[in-house]
Tab-separated table of C-alpha atoms in Angstrom:
chain	number	residue	atom	x	y	z
A	1	MET	CA	174.082	89.696	87.985
A	2	ALA	CA	175.543	86.988	90.376
A	3	GLY	CA	174.314	85.972	93.688
A	4	LYS	CA	170.662	87.265	92.857
A	5	ALA	CA	168.111	84.957	93.956
A	6	ASP	CA	166.411	83.138	90.822
A	7	PHE	CA	162.373	84.979	90.104
A	8	TYR	CA	160.761	81.392	90.734
A	9	GLU	CA	161.870	80.829	94.338
A	10	VAL	CA	161.437	84.722	94.666
A	11	LEU	CA	157.926	84.241	93.763
A	12	GLY	CA	157.793	80.240	95.151
A	13	VAL	CA	156.046	79.292	92.021
A	14	SER	CA	157.582	76.492	89.689
A	15	LYS	CA	158.305	77.205	85.994
A	16	SER	CA	155.046	75.522	85.402
A	17	ALA	CA	153.199	77.769	86.951
A	18	SER	CA	150.423	79.648	84.642
A	19	ALA	CA	150.158	83.681	84.567
A	20	ASP	CA	147.429	83.746	86.894
A	21	GLU	CA	149.723	81.204	89.742
A	22	ILE	CA	152.015	84.213	89.341
A	23	LYS	CA	149.875	86.989	89.296
A	24	LYS	CA	148.382	85.459	92.527
A	25	ALA	CA	151.507	84.435	94.029
A	26	TYR	CA	153.206	88.139	94.361
A	27	ARG	CA	149.810	89.240	95.101
A	28	THR	CA	150.181	87.706	98.750
A	29	LEU	CA	154.060	88.996	98.548
A	30	ALA	CA	153.542	92.474	97.420
A	31	LYS	CA	150.608	92.760	100.004
A	32	LYS	CA	152.878	90.574	103.044
A	33	TYR	CA	155.843	92.879	102.174
A	34	HIS	CA	155.087	96.261	101.097
A	35	PRO	CA	156.591	99.438	103.222
A	36	ASP	CA	153.368	100.446	104.774
A	37	VAL	CA	152.691	97.085	106.322
A	38	ASN	CA	155.965	96.862	107.309
A	39	PRO	CA	156.856	100.671	108.174
A	40	GLY	CA	160.824	100.711	109.004
A	41	ASP	CA	161.618	97.491	107.889
A	42	SER	CA	164.885	97.319	105.911
A	43	SER	CA	164.285	93.592	105.403
A	44	ALA	CA	161.243	94.039	104.485
A	45	GLU	CA	161.327	96.521	102.490
A	46	ALA	CA	164.377	94.707	100.163
A	47	LYS	CA	161.512	91.771	100.228
A	48	PHE	CA	159.263	93.928	98.489
A	49	LYS	CA	161.680	95.066	95.799
A	50	GLU	CA	162.949	91.964	94.596
A	51	VAL	CA	159.252	90.856	94.300
A	52	ASN	CA	158.363	93.461	92.408
A	53	GLU	CA	161.262	92.333	90.441
A	54	ALA	CA	160.219	88.871	90.318
A	55	TYR	CA	156.882	89.826	88.800
A	56	ALA	CA	157.441	92.887	86.306
A	57	ILE	CA	159.486	89.862	84.937
A	58	LEU	CA	158.037	86.758	84.770
A	59	SER	CA	154.562	88.150	84.067
A	60	ASP	CA	155.453	89.658	80.467
A	61	PRO	CA	155.135	86.214	78.152
A	62	GLU	CA	159.009	88.041	76.035
A	63	LYS	CA	160.625	88.607	79.110
A	64	LYS	CA	159.448	85.270	80.395
A	65	GLN	CA	160.947	83.778	77.659
A	66	GLN	CA	164.382	85.062	77.850
A	67	TYR	CA	165.136	84.732	81.603
A	68	ASP	CA	163.768	80.981	80.672
A	69	GLN	CA	166.353	81.073	78.055
A	70	PHE	CA	169.402	83.260	79.615
A	71	GLY	CA	168.479	83.819	83.429
A	72	HIS	CA	169.663	87.158	84.534
A	73	ALA	CA	171.951	87.467	82.278
A	74	ALA	CA	169.079	87.987	79.699
A	75	PHE	CA	168.643	92.082	81.313
A	76	GLU	CA	172.332	91.914	82.490
A	77	ASN	CA	173.081	95.641	80.130
A	78	GLY	CA	170.962	95.328	77.770
A	79	GLY	CA	171.746	91.188	77.552
A	80	ALA	CA	170.437	89.140	75.034
A	81	GLY	CA	166.816	90.976	75.282
A	82	GLY	CA	168.612	93.992	75.246
A	83	TYR	CA	166.952	95.181	78.593
A	84	SER	CA	167.660	96.304	81.987
A	85	TYR	CA	166.403	95.714	84.950
A	86	GLY	CA	166.890	99.839	86.190
A	87	ASN	CA	163.761	100.366	83.346
A	88	MET	CA	161.148	98.256	84.268
A	89	ASP	CA	157.699	98.780	83.080
A	90	PHE	CA	155.247	97.659	86.435
A	91	GLY	CA	152.310	97.583	83.993
A	92	ASP	CA	149.627	96.167	86.267
A	93	LEU	CA	151.162	96.544	89.440
A	94	GLY	CA	148.662	99.537	90.452
A	95	ASP	CA	145.638	97.821	89.611
A	96	ILE	CA	146.914	95.369	92.182
A	97	PHE	CA	147.712	97.431	95.087
A	98	GLY	CA	144.729	99.276	94.298
A	99	SER	CA	142.924	96.154	95.372
A	100	PHE	CA	144.432	96.058	99.048
A	101	PHE	CA	145.591	99.122	99.580
A	102	GLY	CA	143.055	101.309	97.814
A	103	GLY	CA	145.525	102.271	94.641
A	104	PHE	CA	149.083	103.892	94.299
A	105	GLY	CA	149.725	107.251	92.434
A	106	GLY	CA	153.104	106.012	91.904
A	107	PHE	CA	151.616	103.012	89.378
A	108	GLY	CA	148.587	104.320	87.775
A	109	GLY	CA	146.365	103.826	90.583
A	110	SER	CA	143.310	105.148	91.967
A	111	SER	CA	141.490	106.290	94.520
A	112	GLN	CA	137.670	106.285	95.736
A	113	ARG	CA	136.690	109.687	97.505
A	114	ARG	CA	135.064	108.449	100.125
A	115	ASN	CA	132.502	111.639	100.141
A	116	GLY	CA	131.140	109.618	97.102
A	117	PRO	CA	127.991	107.609	97.199
A	118	MET	CA	128.060	104.936	99.194
A	119	LYS	CA	124.931	102.155	100.206
A	120	GLY	CA	123.977	101.844	103.517
A	121	GLU	CA	124.578	98.643	105.667
A	122	ASP	CA	122.141	95.604	105.048
A	123	LEU	CA	120.646	95.135	107.980
A	124	GLY	CA	118.912	92.065	109.647
A	125	ALA	CA	116.408	91.336	111.767
A	126	GLU	CA	114.560	87.591	113.349
A	127	VAL	CA	110.826	87.125	113.422
A	128	TYR	CA	109.308	84.209	115.175
A	129	LEU	CA	105.837	82.256	113.574
A	130	THR	CA	103.928	79.313	115.131
A	131	PHE	CA	103.686	76.005	113.391
A	132	GLU	CA	99.830	77.079	112.089
A	133	GLU	CA	101.635	80.576	110.463
A	134	ALA	CA	104.013	79.545	108.623
A	135	VAL	CA	102.210	77.115	106.828
A	136	PHE	CA	98.717	79.312	105.814
A	137	GLY	CA	100.885	82.185	105.660
A	138	THR	CA	100.715	85.218	108.064
A	139	LYS	CA	100.899	89.252	108.331
A	140	LYS	CA	102.691	90.623	111.479
A	141	ASP	CA	104.672	93.636	112.669
A	142	VAL	CA	108.508	93.741	112.312
A	143	SER	CA	110.210	96.742	113.911
A	144	TYR	CA	114.405	97.204	113.876
A	145	GLN	CA	116.528	100.519	113.734
A	146	ARG	CA	117.952	102.038	110.769
A	147	VAL	CA	120.443	104.938	110.985
A	148	VAL	CA	118.402	107.785	108.512
A	149	LYS	CA	118.967	110.936	107.131
A	150	CYS	CA	118.510	113.750	110.088
A	151	ASP	CA	115.200	115.795	109.491
A	152	SER	CA	117.144	118.663	111.847
A	153	CYS	CA	119.902	119.018	108.972
A	154	ASP	CA	118.763	117.544	106.577
A	155	GLY	CA	121.758	115.560	106.476
A	156	SER	CA	124.542	118.019	105.909
A	157	GLY	CA	125.210	117.504	109.571
A	158	ALA	CA	125.780	121.542	110.270
A	159	GLU	CA	123.092	123.235	112.625
A	160	LYS	CA	120.651	124.893	110.681
A	161	GLY	CA	121.864	127.961	109.646
A	162	THR	CA	125.389	127.778	109.351
A	163	LYS	CA	127.384	125.818	106.150
A	164	VAL	CA	129.624	122.875	105.920
A	165	GLU	CA	133.013	124.067	104.325
A	166	THR	CA	135.144	122.684	102.392
A	167	CYS	CA	138.137	120.379	103.580
A	168	SER	CA	141.571	123.376	102.061
A	169	ALA	CA	144.002	120.779	103.337
A	170	CYS	CA	143.060	118.265	101.192
A	171	GLN	CA	140.722	120.694	99.074
A	172	GLY	CA	137.727	118.185	99.657
A	173	ARG	CA	139.071	115.809	97.991
A	174	GLY	CA	138.891	113.700	101.380
A	175	GLN	CA	142.510	111.694	100.400
A	176	ARG	CA	146.032	112.980	100.677
A	177	THR	CA	148.949	111.796	97.993
A	178	VAL	CA	151.637	110.950	100.165
A	179	VAL	CA	155.348	110.312	97.945
A	180	LYS	CA	157.897	107.300	98.960
A	181	ARG	CA	161.037	106.026	98.010
A	182	VAL	CA	161.934	102.267	97.904
A	183	GLY	CA	165.411	101.562	96.987
A	184	PRO	CA	165.909	103.047	93.498
A	185	MET	CA	161.840	103.578	92.992
A	186	GLN	CA	159.292	106.022	94.026
A	187	TYR	CA	155.809	105.925	94.390
A	188	GLN	CA	153.054	107.253	96.033
A	189	SER	CA	150.673	106.733	97.686
A	190	VAL	CA	146.888	107.808	98.440
A	191	GLU	CA	145.896	108.121	102.234
A	192	THR	CA	142.624	109.354	103.904
A	193	CYS	CA	142.864	113.484	104.950
A	194	PRO	CA	143.436	113.584	108.720
A	195	ASN	CA	142.357	117.127	108.456
A	196	CYS	CA	138.538	116.306	107.637
A	197	LYS	CA	139.006	112.435	108.202
A	198	GLY	CA	138.104	111.807	104.710
A	199	THR	CA	135.173	114.023	104.213
A	200	GLY	CA	136.330	116.385	102.269
A	201	LYS	CA	134.146	119.020	104.373
A	202	ILE	CA	134.930	121.122	107.997
A	203	ILE	CA	132.499	121.269	110.170
A	204	GLN	CA	132.029	124.299	112.276
A	205	SER	CA	129.018	124.257	114.025
A	206	PRO	CA	127.765	120.985	114.082
A	207	CYS	CA	124.278	119.414	114.454
A	208	ARG	CA	122.776	119.271	117.958
A	209	SER	CA	120.634	117.031	117.179
A	210	CYS	CA	122.985	113.889	115.185
A	211	ARG	CA	126.171	115.824	116.966
A	212	GLY	CA	127.364	116.984	113.299
A	213	ASN	CA	127.152	113.141	112.170
A	214	GLY	CA	123.833	113.612	109.643
A	215	TYR	CA	122.607	110.886	110.619
A	216	VAL	CA	120.309	109.005	113.295
A	217	ARG	CA	119.497	105.870	114.162
A	218	LYS	CA	115.525	105.675	114.515
A	219	ASN	CA	112.946	102.901	115.514
A	220	LYS	CA	111.182	101.385	112.803
A	221	THR	CA	107.759	98.766	112.317
A	222	ILE	CA	107.207	97.435	108.891
A	223	SER	CA	104.142	95.096	108.080
A	224	VAL	CA	105.160	91.923	106.752
A	225	THR	CA	103.415	88.910	104.277
A	226	PHE	CA	105.446	85.699	105.051
A	227	ASN	CA	103.808	83.308	102.606
A	228	ALA	CA	102.216	80.281	102.786
A	229	GLY	CA	104.734	77.200	103.485
A	230	ILE	CA	107.393	79.786	104.670
A	231	ASP	CA	109.926	77.561	107.231
A	232	ASP	CA	112.282	77.617	109.341
A	233	GLY	CA	115.342	79.044	108.894
A	234	ASN	CA	114.004	80.774	106.094
A	235	THR	CA	115.418	84.352	105.305
A	236	ILE	CA	113.046	87.452	103.276
A	237	ALA	CA	115.145	90.168	101.712
A	238	LEU	CA	113.593	93.553	101.645
A	239	ARG	CA	115.326	95.922	99.122
A	240	GLY	CA	115.854	99.248	100.321
A	241	MET	CA	114.610	98.667	104.015
A	242	GLY	CA	118.173	99.149	105.904
A	243	ASN	CA	120.547	102.034	106.568
A	244	GLU	CA	119.862	104.842	104.372
A	245	GLY	CA	123.362	105.470	101.749
A	246	LYS	CA	125.128	108.413	102.030
A	247	ASN	CA	125.775	111.088	99.604
A	248	GLY	CA	123.291	110.178	97.399
A	249	GLY	CA	123.870	106.226	97.424
A	250	PRO	CA	121.465	103.866	97.944
A	251	ALA	CA	119.608	102.113	100.884
A	252	GLY	CA	121.286	99.044	102.490
A	253	ASP	CA	118.831	95.759	102.721
A	254	LEU	CA	116.578	94.479	105.680
A	255	TYR	CA	116.944	90.546	106.301
A	256	ILE	CA	114.509	88.902	108.022
A	257	GLU	CA	115.261	85.736	109.214
A	258	VAL	CA	112.640	83.315	110.062
A	259	HIS	CA	112.207	81.342	113.313
A	260	VAL	CA	108.810	78.737	113.172
A	261	GLN	CA	108.147	76.754	116.240
A	262	LYS	CA	107.198	72.931	116.918
A	263	HIS	CA	104.402	71.334	116.511
A	264	LYS	CA	102.729	69.244	119.339
A	265	THR	CA	101.694	66.069	116.962
A	266	PHE	CA	103.793	66.753	113.192
A	267	VAL	CA	106.795	67.192	112.453
A	268	ARG	CA	107.753	68.725	108.925
A	269	LYS	CA	110.392	68.019	106.521
A	270	GLY	CA	110.132	70.030	103.730
A	271	ASN	CA	106.559	69.849	102.812
A	272	ASN	CA	105.812	67.383	103.941
A	273	LEU	CA	104.206	66.546	107.506
A	274	TYR	CA	105.438	63.409	109.592
A	275	CYS	CA	103.130	61.659	112.478
A	276	ASP	CA	102.584	58.649	114.597
A	277	LEU	CA	99.221	56.844	114.123
A	278	PRO	CA	99.297	54.712	118.069
A	279	ILE	CA	96.281	52.039	117.698
A	280	THR	CA	94.820	49.407	119.364
A	281	VAL	CA	95.963	45.399	119.339
A	282	SER	CA	92.187	45.386	118.000
A	283	GLU	CA	92.055	47.749	115.293
A	284	ALA	CA	95.262	46.079	113.872
A	285	ILE	CA	93.717	42.816	113.496
A	286	LEU	CA	90.252	43.728	112.637
A	287	GLY	CA	90.533	46.876	111.387
A	288	ALA	CA	89.080	50.196	112.297
A	289	GLU	CA	88.124	53.329	111.123
A	290	VAL	CA	89.763	56.075	112.907
A	291	ASP	CA	90.298	60.598	113.645
A	292	ILE	CA	93.570	61.599	112.094
A	293	PRO	CA	94.937	64.976	112.367
A	294	THR	CA	95.493	67.235	109.044
A	295	LEU	CA	96.381	70.552	108.785
A	296	GLU	CA	91.983	71.227	107.996
A	297	GLY	CA	91.502	69.306	111.341
A	298	ALA	CA	90.597	65.517	112.507
A	299	GLU	CA	89.284	63.055	109.445
A	300	LYS	CA	88.108	59.999	109.467
A	301	PHE	CA	90.396	57.134	107.848
A	302	THR	CA	90.583	53.560	107.042
A	303	ILE	CA	92.316	51.223	109.013
A	304	PRO	CA	92.639	48.097	106.876
A	305	GLU	CA	92.243	44.597	109.477
A	306	GLY	CA	95.665	42.636	109.804
A	307	THR	CA	97.540	46.321	109.810
A	308	GLN	CA	101.220	45.886	110.975
A	309	ASN	CA	103.561	47.702	113.533
A	310	GLY	CA	105.112	50.306	111.082
A	311	LYS	CA	102.824	50.228	108.370
A	312	VAL	CA	103.294	53.661	106.752
A	313	PHE	CA	99.791	55.538	104.948
A	314	THR	CA	101.101	58.254	102.715
A	315	LEU	CA	98.198	60.668	102.291
A	316	SER	CA	98.529	62.683	99.027
A	317	GLY	CA	98.345	66.895	99.146
A	318	LYS	CA	97.131	66.992	103.199
A	319	GLY	CA	100.859	68.539	103.640
A	320	VAL	CA	102.316	72.125	103.730
A	321	PRO	CA	101.676	74.427	100.520
A	322	TYR	CA	104.662	75.219	98.447
A	323	TYR	CA	105.903	78.715	98.821
A	324	ASN	CA	103.998	81.412	96.518
A	325	THR	CA	103.414	77.877	95.337
A	326	PRO	CA	100.330	76.817	97.535
A	327	SER	CA	97.777	75.174	95.112
A	328	ARG	CA	100.426	72.949	95.641
A	329	ARG	CA	101.393	70.387	98.521
A	330	GLY	CA	103.268	68.499	100.321
A	331	ASP	CA	102.093	65.022	101.521
A	332	LEU	CA	101.041	63.638	105.525
A	333	ILE	CA	102.573	60.596	106.126
A	334	LEU	CA	101.167	58.333	108.705
A	335	THR	CA	103.463	55.490	110.656
A	336	VAL	CA	101.382	53.121	112.491
A	337	THR	CA	102.334	52.725	115.995
A	338	VAL	CA	100.232	49.467	117.009
A	339	GLU	CA	100.065	50.107	121.209
A	340	ILE	CA	100.686	46.659	123.545
A	341	PRO	CA	97.795	46.659	126.776
A	342	LYS	CA	99.471	46.638	130.281
A	343	GLY	CA	98.344	45.345	133.343
A	344	LEU	CA	96.246	43.051	132.231
A	345	THR	CA	93.579	41.508	134.983
A	346	GLU	CA	94.501	37.491	135.146
A	347	LYS	CA	91.199	36.800	133.276
A	348	GLN	CA	91.721	38.887	130.325
A	349	LYS	CA	95.137	37.388	130.085
A	350	GLU	CA	92.909	33.344	129.979
A	351	HIS	CA	91.323	35.467	127.265
A	352	ILE	CA	94.717	36.817	125.118
A	353	ARG	CA	96.326	32.960	125.501
A	354	ALA	CA	92.812	31.478	124.075
A	355	PHE	CA	92.942	33.374	121.383
A	356	ALA	CA	96.934	32.848	120.798
A	357	ASP	CA	96.040	29.135	121.164
A	358	SER	CA	93.224	29.606	118.448
A	359	CYS	CA	95.504	31.016	116.150
A	360	GLY	CA	97.736	28.467	114.405
A	361	ASP	CA	100.546	29.299	111.757
A	362	GLY	CA	98.889	30.708	109.106
A	363	ASN	CA	97.358	33.942	111.020
A	364	TYR	CA	101.483	34.969	112.094
A	365	GLN	CA	103.275	33.936	108.539
A	366	LYS	CA	106.565	36.247	109.321
A	367	THR	CA	106.914	34.697	112.273
A	368	SER	CA	105.924	31.094	111.626
A	369	LYS	CA	108.327	31.574	108.415
A	370	PHE	CA	111.738	33.184	110.879
A	371	PHE	CA	111.426	30.069	113.399
A	372	LYS	CA	111.299	27.386	110.068
A	373	ASN	CA	114.162	29.243	109.009
A	374	ILE	CA	115.975	28.759	112.481
A	375	LYS	CA	114.981	25.119	112.639
A	376	LYS	CA	116.740	24.341	108.689
A	377	LEU	CA	119.617	25.716	110.245
A	378	PHE	CA	119.596	23.850	113.546
A	379	ASP	CA	119.711	20.781	111.484
A	380	LYS	CA	122.256	21.196	109.270
């Protein structure tokens, strides 16, 4: 077998490659060079044959061991293993081809009939909720279009009073078998019947309502409950509300994507709510009782004396209910922002200066500490 390429090089794998790696490489190359993908390409046909030969040997542990020991000579004229290329057993090639070409009869593959039960397609819809609707839950009507069985012909596609005939070209299978030859090998491929286009049926008098399709698109409106705590970007799946299946297959599903409007005051992160709480300088210095926003309305909250800008207060259980567990709620997190007054009159400024002069270092601990550290740096 002088001049025959190394089987490992043919599949592009190393000698230490696992069985799964060899199979994966073979699948890729077989699909690439298959005659159905490259009609009339003799070089692709030759490569396809070479890839099959390589896989037939390397996928069999015993034959692989003989090949690793003796090379191609192991299978020449009966060779060390008493095996020749002309008698290659393609084993599971039909299953492999079936996974991406629909099956090949010559390799033992099988083809699924197109007129068998088929699940309907999944559908998508969108709904927009206000912030409050998402937090507390709501019920809304959702409208969309779905494909359903035609009422006029009950899904047969034939006008009332007429019959659906079995395709004589494929005897109702919806497919036909074509025998092809690649070098010394003969195999079968299964193709869609061109006469009935894969349905296995012939309709002489198509239904006027659905034009022979058996199915029509209709508007549908359903009432959907959105539980408290649903968030922006969440998706609700409604089983069996998509397009109807064919030939007795189940209906598809409807997926509703939720969009939630932003709130003017709160920022939601998960089940927690975040809110900036502006207070005046005097309220920060002296403390005060202020109104704060919550989901249930305004509530009184005590600002402690000497509250600093950026101070965070957490109100447990004042956030958003957990989805499907409304008894649990997140937190409301308030961040204090001390507002500095602008546009002061001269008299107001005099009062501020007098106040500043009356304060000692003990009233400004952070400022005092900062400048002490700066002074030490300069002293050094």
